[in-house]
Short mmCIF file of C-alpha atoms in Angstrom, two decimals:
data_model
loop_
_atom_site.label_atom_id
_atom_site.label_comp_id
_atom_site.label_asym_id
_atom_site.label_seq_id
_atom_site.Cartn_x
_atom_site.Cartn_y
_atom_site.Cartn_z
CA ARG A 1 -12.02 2.79 16.33
CA TYR A 2 -11.91 5.65 13.90
CA LEU A 3 -9.16 6.70 11.50
CA TYR A 4 -8.59 10.40 10.92
CA VAL A 5 -8.87 11.45 7.31
CA ARG A 6 -8.55 15.18 6.75
CA PRO A 7 -11.56 16.93 5.22
CA LYS A 8 -11.38 17.39 1.45
CA ASN A 9 -11.51 21.16 1.81
CA GLN A 10 -8.50 21.19 4.18
CA ARG A 11 -5.16 21.31 2.42
CA ARG A 12 -2.38 19.26 3.92
CA ASP A 13 -0.18 22.34 4.39
CA GLN A 14 -2.84 23.93 6.64
CA ARG A 15 -1.89 21.52 9.40
CA GLN A 16 1.41 21.50 11.26
CA MET A 17 3.35 18.49 9.96
CA PRO A 18 6.92 17.64 10.86
CA VAL A 19 7.78 16.95 7.22
CA GLU A 20 6.23 18.23 4.04
CA HIS A 21 5.80 15.15 1.87
CA SER A 22 6.83 16.34 -1.56
CA LYS A 23 9.35 15.19 -4.13
CA SER A 24 12.13 17.05 -2.35
CA SER A 25 11.23 16.02 1.20
CA SER A 26 12.64 13.20 3.25
CA PRO A 27 10.63 10.00 2.82
CA ILE A 28 7.95 9.06 5.33
CA TYR A 29 9.60 5.65 5.57
CA LYS A 30 12.48 7.35 7.35
CA THR A 31 10.66 10.31 8.92
CA TYR A 32 8.99 8.31 11.64
CA HIS A 33 11.64 5.62 12.10
CA ALA A 34 12.48 6.65 15.67
CA GLN A 35 8.80 6.55 16.64
CA THR A 36 8.35 3.06 15.20
CA GLN A 37 9.94 1.50 18.27
CA ALA A 38 7.55 3.29 20.65
CA LYS A 39 4.50 1.51 22.03
CA ARG A 40 1.32 2.09 20.12
CA GLY A 41 -0.98 4.27 22.19
CA PHE A 42 -4.74 4.52 22.28
CA GLY A 43 -6.20 5.26 18.90
CA GLN A 44 -3.18 4.05 16.97
CA MET A 45 -3.82 1.05 14.81
CA LYS A 46 -2.22 -1.31 12.37
CA ALA A 47 -4.12 -1.15 9.10
CA VAL A 48 -3.73 -3.10 5.89
CA LEU A 49 -4.88 -1.16 2.83
CA ARG A 50 -5.49 -3.24 -0.27
CA ILE A 51 -5.54 -0.95 -3.32
CA GLY A 52 -6.89 -2.56 -6.46
CA GLY A 53 -4.91 -1.93 -9.61
CA SER A 54 -8.23 -1.24 -11.33
CA VAL A 55 -8.75 1.69 -8.94
CA LEU A 56 -5.36 3.14 -9.88
CA GLY A 57 -6.29 2.98 -13.54
CA SER A 58 -4.54 1.80 -16.65
CA PRO A 59 -2.15 3.50 -16.94
CA PRO A 60 -2.17 4.52 -13.28
CA SER A 61 -3.73 7.92 -12.66
CA ALA A 62 -1.30 10.35 -11.05
CA LYS A 63 -4.20 12.00 -9.23
CA VAL A 64 -5.43 8.71 -7.75
CA VAL A 65 -1.90 7.69 -6.65
CA ASN A 66 -1.36 11.16 -5.15
CA ASP A 67 -4.70 11.01 -3.31
CA TYR A 68 -3.93 7.58 -1.82
CA ALA A 69 -0.44 8.76 -0.86
CA ASP A 70 -2.00 11.77 0.91
CA VAL A 71 -4.38 9.55 2.89
CA ILE A 72 -1.59 7.12 3.80
CA SER A 73 0.68 10.00 4.84
CA ASP A 74 -2.09 11.54 6.94
CA LEU A 75 -2.81 8.24 8.69
CA ASN A 76 0.89 7.74 9.29
CA TYR A 77 1.15 11.26 10.72
CA GLU A 78 -1.68 10.39 13.11
CA GLY A 79 0.43 7.49 14.40
CA HIS A 80 -1.12 4.61 12.48
CA SER A 81 0.97 1.92 10.83
CA ILE A 82 -0.06 1.09 7.28
CA ALA A 83 0.69 -1.99 5.21
CA VAL A 84 -0.28 -1.35 1.59
CA VAL A 85 -0.89 -4.18 -0.88
CA VAL A 86 -1.35 -3.04 -4.49
CA GLY A 87 -2.90 -5.10 -7.26
CA GLY A 88 -2.13 -5.20 -10.96
CA GLY A 89 -5.60 -4.36 -12.26
CA PRO A 90 -6.35 -4.17 -15.99
CA VAL A 91 -2.66 -4.24 -16.91
CA SER A 92 -2.28 -7.61 -15.18
CA ARG A 93 -5.37 -8.97 -16.90
CA GLU A 94 -4.08 -7.84 -20.31
CA TYR A 95 -0.73 -9.51 -19.66
CA ILE A 96 -2.50 -12.71 -18.59
CA LYS A 97 -4.59 -12.60 -21.76
CA SER A 98 -1.51 -12.10 -23.97
CA ALA A 99 0.44 -14.80 -22.15
CA ALA A 100 -2.47 -17.25 -22.57
CA GLN A 101 -2.67 -16.46 -26.30
CA MET A 102 1.07 -17.18 -26.51
CA GLY A 103 0.45 -20.60 -24.99
CA LEU A 104 2.17 -19.87 -21.68
CA SER A 105 1.12 -21.92 -18.68
CA PRO A 106 -1.21 -20.53 -15.99
CA TYR A 107 1.82 -20.36 -13.69
CA GLN A 108 3.67 -18.19 -16.22
CA GLN A 109 0.57 -16.06 -16.79
CA ASP A 110 0.30 -15.38 -13.04
CA THR A 111 4.02 -14.62 -12.82
CA VAL A 112 3.69 -11.88 -15.43
CA ALA A 113 0.64 -10.46 -13.63
CA ILE A 114 2.55 -10.41 -10.33
CA HIS A 115 5.22 -8.23 -11.90
CA ALA A 116 2.53 -5.78 -13.04
CA SER A 117 1.24 -5.55 -9.46
CA ARG A 118 4.76 -4.98 -8.18
CA LEU A 119 5.23 -2.20 -10.72
CA ASN A 120 2.07 -0.51 -9.40
CA ALA A 121 3.34 -1.06 -5.83
CA ARG A 122 6.67 0.56 -6.71
CA LEU A 123 4.88 3.59 -8.08
CA VAL A 124 2.93 4.01 -4.83
CA ALA A 125 6.06 3.38 -2.72
CA MET A 126 8.06 5.93 -4.69
CA LYS A 127 5.32 8.54 -4.28
CA LEU A 128 5.43 7.93 -0.53
CA GLY A 129 9.16 8.66 -0.64
CA GLY A 130 10.29 5.11 -0.14
CA VAL A 131 12.74 2.98 -1.98
CA SER A 132 11.74 1.76 -5.40
CA SER A 133 11.96 -1.90 -4.39
CA VAL A 134 9.01 -3.64 -2.78
CA PRO A 135 8.99 -6.72 -0.54
CA THR A 136 8.48 -9.99 -2.37
CA SER A 137 7.48 -12.05 0.67
CA ILE A 138 5.29 -11.70 3.75
CA ASP A 139 8.40 -11.93 5.94
CA GLY A 140 10.01 -9.11 3.93
CA MET A 141 6.89 -7.00 4.38
CA LEU A 142 6.83 -7.64 8.13
CA GLN A 143 10.51 -6.72 8.38
CA ARG A 144 9.86 -3.40 6.65
CA LEU A 145 6.88 -2.75 8.91
CA ALA A 146 9.05 -3.48 11.96
CA ARG A 147 11.47 -0.75 10.82
CA ASN A 148 8.93 1.70 9.41
CA ARG A 149 5.29 2.47 9.90
CA VAL A 150 4.51 2.22 6.18
CA ALA A 151 5.40 -0.52 3.70
CA VAL A 152 4.09 -1.28 0.21
CA MET A 153 4.06 -4.55 -1.73
CA GLY A 154 2.43 -6.20 -4.74
CA GLY A 155 1.72 -9.83 -5.54
CA LEU A 156 3.63 -12.77 -4.12
CA ARG A 157 3.40 -15.96 -6.11
CA PRO A 158 1.30 -17.60 -8.81
CA GLY A 159 -2.11 -18.83 -7.70
CA ILE A 160 -2.47 -16.24 -4.92
CA THR A 161 -4.41 -13.01 -5.51
CA THR A 162 -3.41 -9.72 -3.94
CA ASP A 163 -6.64 -9.97 -1.90
CA THR A 164 -5.18 -13.11 -0.34
CA VAL A 165 -1.80 -11.41 0.10
CA ALA A 166 -3.49 -8.56 1.99
CA ALA A 167 -5.35 -11.05 4.21
CA LEU A 168 -2.14 -12.97 4.93
CA VAL A 169 -0.30 -9.76 5.81
CA ALA A 170 -3.18 -8.72 8.09
CA GLN A 171 -3.19 -12.09 9.82
CA ARG A 172 0.58 -12.40 10.31
CA TRP A 173 0.98 -8.73 11.34
CA LYS A 174 -2.07 -8.96 13.63
CA ALA A 175 -3.60 -5.91 11.96
CA ASP A 176 -6.54 -4.14 13.55
CA ILE A 177 -8.29 -3.58 10.22
CA LEU A 178 -8.13 -4.59 6.57
CA VAL A 179 -9.58 -2.15 4.04
CA LYS A 180 -10.08 -3.10 0.40
CA ALA A 181 -10.28 -0.28 -2.14
CA SER A 182 -11.47 -1.84 -5.36
CA ASP A 183 -14.07 -1.70 -8.09
CA GLN A 184 -14.35 -5.51 -8.00
CA ASN A 185 -17.33 -7.24 -6.39
CA GLY A 186 -16.12 -9.29 -3.46
CA ILE A 187 -12.81 -10.65 -2.31
CA TYR A 188 -10.91 -13.10 -4.48
CA THR A 189 -8.72 -15.80 -2.93
#
């Protein structure tokens, strides 16, 4: 199966879209709500996109977030359902380092890092026009995906990486594909 990604030289406004996804537009979470209940046809897939926090940058790059939001919006427009899992990246690692130097337990260090990933997830979700809250459980993510064709989340609980979270979402949701966008070598569980 192939996913449509518009050519770099084609602007989004060159194509007929039902909603222009800008700050003033209605959110894509709501735009396609009525279509969410329809059966998925040929060529439509359920994809999990794992975006590494290191890819977003520290602080997150507006251009990178905008580019990912464009791709997610385009895929959604094509009829694909997208579950996005965002990592904490360098910010999380700095918080872990500081927490360790303060003598906090590994559990507490991971908890702080999870909040950094959720902050990154909120930024992506807000750019997509969604609510500023993000699911904090797999069940919550699946509920959002049942209502909408796009949902965004960060980390879940200490001891579990966002790579693992993305894999768990893909497994429970029965996703067709899991894509990891990262500058890290390999998948961490």
